[in-house]
Amino acid sequence: MPWFGIINEYRNFLPVTHETPVITLHEGNTPLIKAVHFCARARLDLDLYFKFEGSNPTGSFKDRGMTLAISKAVESGAKAVICASTGNTSAAAAAYAARAGLKAIVIIPEGKIALGKLSQAIVHGAHVMQIDGNFDDALNIVKALISRYPITMVNSINPFRLEGQKTGAFEVCDQLMSVPRYHALPVGNAGNICAYWKGYKEYHTAGRTASVPVMLGFQAEGAAPIVRGKKIEQPETVATAIRIGNPASWQEALTVKEESGGRIDMVSDDEILSAYSLVASSEGIFCEPASAASLAGVIKLHKEGFFTPGDAVVCTLTGHGLKDPDTVFRVSKEPSRMAADLEVIEDVITRIV
Ligand code: F0G
């Protein structure tokens, strides 16, 4: 069956009517990939799967939420949308706004956005404002602006965003043809973990599945307000996508943890980078650093004896590594340089094969 995006595929579960204009780039239908080498390399005794959201049109899971948020904005007659972002939301907002013929305004922390994401917002024609502040400052500014101007906010506080993002959980169940025991995600503004939980619960209520998973969320140690139980004024992490000190869905994420019997924990930048390079080198999957927080978290909990051998665990890899190629050179060396000389090259080759 051809795929026309998540609204078309899951419309019975979404707040749309046949009058809602569907603004889509055919997002969703991302691969659920079974780990083949990662578990041995990371010493995990698990049935592990990667939900690779980097395969979405703008390279992150945000497209699932943005197709719905932008479609509903057009339905309501909006002319412009706005968001604060650590990069991926702005890339998706800019792309879907372009597709819809809407103006997009994005407010981002200067110098803390991966270059790929900044390029996306610019090339899609968004009005980009870089502020001398962090994501939390940007979000506060956006909240103040929407009460004064006729602009639709497309951050995850917009309920249509999470409605769209919950389709990630539907796909996992459809692809696995069952429900994983655990589902692990990185946590930044804490919207996506709530969206997945909503999706799993709705599929269960609709009789499509027999159970719901235990939800596991992972923050970066330098940006772990939920784990530490207090706002972080100056969040810091290599995983810039989740560099957030005061998540909008903080309380809701705690509810997900309680309802599902799950955990919200934190991982260090070293653990994140190690999982990031391991999944790339052992499985051929290039995700961005924030995405690897879910893997790093699973490795950490496994070491603590949290899992039963053979447990089915799905990790959402939220965004594509190509958005942030600079980080590669924090974990790997630049390729060696040599003369354009067959003998010199052969000398190296004989040591490899
Ligand atoms: N992974 C990536 C790649 C992200 O871009 C984000 C959030 C998250 C995980 C965390 O998801 O916020 O729902 O808990 N990025 C937002 C942005 C904040 O502006 O692009 P969350």
XYZ file of C-alpha atoms and ligand atoms in Angstrom:
374
model
C 0.000 0.000 0.000
C 1.376 3.466 -0.832
C 1.972 5.627 2.247
C 0.479 9.138 2.356
C 1.554 10.182 5.848
C 0.302 9.645 9.386
C -2.970 11.589 9.087
C -4.099 9.476 6.174
C -2.963 6.253 7.836
C -4.313 6.831 11.344
C -7.130 9.338 10.767
C -9.592 7.391 12.977
C -7.332 8.050 15.958
C -6.695 11.724 15.176
C -8.724 14.926 15.691
C -9.401 15.514 11.982
C -12.474 15.520 9.774
C -12.722 15.086 6.015
C -12.756 18.898 5.791
C -9.331 19.206 7.473
C -6.729 20.083 4.805
C -3.919 17.531 5.031
C -0.488 19.155 4.867
C 1.904 16.238 4.565
C 5.388 15.319 3.402
C 4.454 11.631 3.816
C 6.031 11.444 7.255
C 5.915 8.307 9.408
C 6.248 4.663 8.367
C 9.781 4.799 9.746
C 11.699 1.539 10.109
C 11.675 -0.549 13.262
C 15.068 -2.225 13.029
C 16.086 -5.238 15.103
C 19.533 -4.980 16.658
C 21.930 -7.588 15.291
C 25.380 -6.584 16.613
C 24.659 -3.867 19.178
C 23.599 -6.185 22.005
C 26.755 -8.290 21.858
C 28.934 -5.182 21.654
C 27.152 -3.484 24.566
C 26.757 -6.762 26.520
C 22.967 -6.571 26.529
C 20.856 -9.681 26.916
C 17.791 -8.120 25.275
C 15.501 -8.330 22.252
C 16.302 -4.786 21.164
C 14.732 -2.670 18.372
C 15.476 0.791 17.047
C 12.576 2.957 15.869
C 14.566 5.139 13.499
C 12.827 8.494 13.296
C 15.718 9.955 11.329
C 13.920 8.484 8.294
C 11.232 11.160 8.458
C 11.193 13.852 5.726
C 13.007 16.488 7.808
C 15.025 13.865 9.675
C 13.249 13.748 13.042
C 10.098 12.602 14.849
C 8.848 16.190 14.898
C 7.318 15.673 11.445
C 4.608 13.446 12.935
C 3.448 16.264 15.177
C 4.016 19.009 12.657
C 1.831 17.511 9.907
C -1.114 17.663 12.300
C -0.267 21.000 13.962
C 0.168 22.704 10.579
C -2.918 21.053 9.043
C -5.028 22.233 12.006
C -3.463 25.711 11.813
C -4.487 25.949 8.148
C -7.973 24.647 8.986
C -8.369 27.383 11.600
C -7.347 30.081 9.116
C -3.895 30.831 10.613
C -1.454 32.821 8.505
C 1.690 32.319 10.609
C 3.174 29.832 13.065
C 5.851 30.254 15.706
C 8.032 27.992 17.848
C 10.972 27.972 20.215
C 13.374 25.188 19.407
C 16.596 23.344 20.065
C 16.602 22.763 16.303
C 14.393 19.923 15.139
C 11.044 21.568 15.839
C 12.172 24.638 13.915
C 13.299 22.500 10.966
C 9.960 20.689 10.837
C 7.897 23.851 11.414
C 9.760 25.629 8.618
C 9.306 22.738 6.167
C 5.606 22.110 6.844
C 4.844 25.850 6.908
C 6.505 26.156 3.487
C 4.376 23.276 2.227
C 1.252 24.977 3.605
C 2.115 28.469 2.382
C 2.259 29.831 5.950
C 4.839 32.152 7.457
C 7.087 30.497 10.050
C 8.900 32.297 12.856
C 11.444 30.386 14.917
C 13.310 31.467 18.036
C 16.445 29.494 18.878
C 19.372 29.684 21.307
C 22.328 31.205 19.482
C 25.270 28.864 18.946
C 23.488 25.861 20.465
C 21.711 24.535 17.387
C 23.293 21.845 15.244
C 24.205 23.311 11.863
C 22.027 20.920 9.843
C 18.926 21.997 11.749
C 19.702 25.702 11.422
C 20.269 25.230 7.678
C 16.883 23.521 7.365
C 14.998 26.381 9.032
C 16.774 28.903 6.803
C 16.418 27.051 3.508
C 12.690 26.508 4.069
C 12.281 30.262 4.412
C 11.505 30.653 8.112
C 12.157 33.950 9.896
C 14.919 32.785 12.231
C 15.794 34.704 15.396
C 18.791 33.557 17.426
C 18.635 34.775 20.999
C 21.286 35.254 23.618
C 19.575 32.729 25.894
C 18.614 29.074 26.081
C 15.578 27.082 24.917
C 13.653 27.844 28.116
C 14.102 31.602 27.535
C 12.966 31.178 23.919
C 9.854 29.262 24.977
C 8.910 31.961 27.505
C 9.201 34.604 24.791
C 7.030 32.569 22.417
C 4.368 32.082 25.107
C 4.258 35.854 25.693
C 4.042 36.599 21.958
C 1.112 34.317 21.181
C -1.111 36.097 23.669
C -0.508 39.344 21.766
C -0.375 38.356 18.087
C -2.510 36.152 15.823
C 0.174 33.498 15.455
C -0.262 29.765 16.126
C 2.288 28.163 18.423
C 3.581 24.818 17.163
C 5.643 23.780 20.173
C 4.475 20.582 21.862
C 2.201 22.621 24.173
C 0.012 22.716 21.061
C -2.028 19.534 21.682
C -2.081 18.598 17.983
C 1.683 18.042 18.105
C 1.399 15.201 20.613
C -1.654 13.796 18.827
C 0.489 13.396 15.723
C 3.508 12.087 17.609
C 1.491 9.330 19.299
C 1.389 7.574 15.908
C 4.978 6.477 16.594
C 3.539 4.074 19.187
C 0.892 2.821 16.739
C 3.608 2.013 14.220
C 5.720 0.135 16.767
C 2.735 -2.108 17.592
C 1.841 -2.580 13.911
C 5.449 -3.381 12.933
C 6.251 -5.617 15.900
C 2.784 -7.182 15.758
C 2.873 -7.048 19.557
C 3.784 -4.601 22.324
C 7.351 -4.308 23.599
C 7.857 -4.839 27.320
C 9.786 -1.539 27.529
C 9.900 1.600 25.421
C 12.842 3.980 25.908
C 13.085 7.601 24.747
C 15.258 10.664 25.259
C 13.499 13.393 27.267
C 13.893 17.111 26.605
C 10.723 19.162 26.777
C 9.082 15.822 27.717
C 6.360 15.902 25.061
C 7.310 12.802 23.108
C 7.269 10.382 26.028
C 3.719 11.583 26.789
C 2.746 11.224 23.125
C 4.004 7.635 22.919
C 2.224 6.713 26.146
C -1.023 8.206 24.844
C -0.627 6.205 21.633
C 0.031 2.928 23.439
C -2.973 3.467 25.728
C -5.297 4.328 22.841
C -4.293 1.258 20.827
C -4.874 -0.876 23.901
C -8.290 0.685 24.590
C -9.260 0.172 20.943
C -8.496 -3.535 21.344
C -5.587 -3.472 18.900
C -3.067 -4.641 21.512
C -3.088 -6.850 24.596
C -0.910 -4.701 26.867
C 1.021 -1.444 27.218
C 4.779 -1.096 27.711
C 6.736 0.265 30.647
C 8.000 3.710 29.639
C 11.642 4.709 30.200
C 12.771 8.309 29.689
C 16.344 9.566 29.784
C 17.633 13.096 30.283
C 21.236 14.243 29.943
C 22.982 14.668 33.310
C 23.603 18.384 32.720
C 19.972 18.947 31.722
C 18.041 16.639 34.044
C 15.457 18.781 35.857
C 12.907 15.977 36.151
C 15.412 13.541 37.667
C 16.851 16.153 40.031
C 13.417 17.544 40.901
C 14.362 21.154 40.209
C 14.680 23.578 37.295
C 18.161 23.812 35.803
C 19.005 27.461 35.083
C 21.978 26.744 32.803
C 21.401 23.322 31.205
C 24.426 21.920 29.389
C 24.944 18.768 27.304
C 26.525 17.595 24.067
C 23.002 16.468 23.133
C 21.835 19.989 22.241
C 18.358 18.764 21.233
C 17.582 17.986 24.883
C 19.417 20.924 26.446
C 16.344 22.007 28.397
C 16.130 23.073 32.054
C 12.382 23.511 32.551
C 10.375 21.062 30.404
C 6.867 22.111 29.363
C 5.437 18.609 29.961
C 7.286 17.981 33.244
C 4.241 16.969 35.316
C 2.734 14.951 32.473
C 5.998 12.998 32.122
C 5.881 12.128 35.818
C 2.331 10.867 35.304
C 3.543 8.648 32.441
C 6.254 7.270 34.683
C 3.724 6.470 37.413
C 0.975 5.079 35.170
C 3.333 2.815 33.231
C 5.446 1.807 36.226
C 8.470 3.245 34.441
C 11.565 5.314 35.161
C 12.942 8.728 34.289
C 16.681 8.626 34.685
C 19.757 10.436 33.404
C 22.879 9.570 31.436
C 26.222 11.348 31.116
C 27.506 12.932 27.921
C 30.192 10.222 27.765
C 27.532 7.505 27.963
C 25.500 9.265 25.252
C 28.493 9.596 22.910
C 29.567 6.029 23.469
C 26.088 4.678 22.589
C 25.954 7.097 19.617
C 29.155 5.765 18.076
C 28.368 2.148 18.939
C 24.990 2.090 17.157
C 26.556 3.794 14.131
C 29.547 1.455 13.893
C 27.781 -1.790 14.832
C 24.413 -1.375 13.079
C 24.893 1.234 10.343
C 22.399 3.560 12.029
C 23.430 7.198 12.312
C 21.342 9.016 14.887
C 21.956 12.355 16.543
C 23.480 12.527 20.042
C 20.176 13.230 21.858
C 18.646 10.143 20.256
C 21.387 7.974 21.722
C 20.300 8.959 25.247
C 17.635 6.243 24.970
C 20.289 3.620 24.160
C 22.689 4.902 26.793
C 19.868 4.701 29.319
C 19.049 1.110 28.424
C 22.739 0.160 28.767
C 22.846 1.883 32.157
C 19.711 0.160 33.482
C 20.905 -3.187 32.121
C 24.120 -2.832 34.135
C 21.969 -2.213 37.209
C 20.138 -5.511 36.587
C 16.870 -3.757 35.747
C 15.829 -6.061 32.862
C 14.989 -9.761 32.625
C 17.064 -11.570 29.951
C 15.324 -11.514 26.581
C 13.027 -8.569 27.364
C 11.715 -6.810 24.232
C 12.890 -3.197 24.329
C 12.227 -0.521 21.712
C 14.416 2.593 21.657
C 13.191 5.577 19.679
C 16.109 7.130 17.806
C 14.546 10.551 17.480
C 16.671 12.279 14.854
C 19.212 11.733 12.074
C 22.937 12.009 12.754
C 23.486 14.047 9.585
C 21.857 17.002 11.327
C 24.861 17.279 13.598
C 27.915 15.855 11.792
C 30.358 17.918 13.882
C 29.780 15.628 16.854
C 31.343 12.737 14.930
C 34.732 14.405 15.314
C 34.350 14.464 19.094
C 34.302 10.666 19.098
C 36.363 9.759 16.006
C 39.611 10.885 14.440
C 39.749 12.795 11.129
C 40.717 10.412 8.279
C 44.457 10.176 7.718
C 45.970 12.065 4.772
C 48.423 10.551 2.348
C 50.000 10.952 -1.060
C 48.012 9.999 -4.178
C 50.358 7.069 -4.625
C 49.270 3.464 -5.228
C 52.159 1.960 -3.251
C 51.508 4.104 -0.194
C 47.799 3.210 -0.259
C 48.515 -0.499 -0.851
C 50.780 -0.520 2.152
C 47.824 0.598 4.292
C 45.367 -1.803 2.607
C 47.532 -4.842 3.349
C 47.306 -3.976 7.037
C 43.466 -3.839 6.880
C 42.584 -6.970 4.885
N 15.404 13.941 20.527
C 15.526 14.926 19.624
C 16.362 14.668 18.429
C 14.851 16.153 19.820
O 14.974 17.118 18.910
C 14.078 16.349 20.980
C 13.399 17.611 21.231
C 13.989 15.272 21.883
C 14.656 14.094 21.626
C 13.180 15.356 23.128
O 11.829 15.304 22.868
O 11.193 17.458 23.873
O 9.481 15.758 23.305
O 11.067 15.379 25.199
N 13.562 18.656 20.526
C 12.790 19.893 20.688
C 13.122 20.846 19.554
C 12.854 20.481 22.031
O 12.971 22.063 19.725
O 13.486 20.397 18.487
P 10.806 16.008 23.877
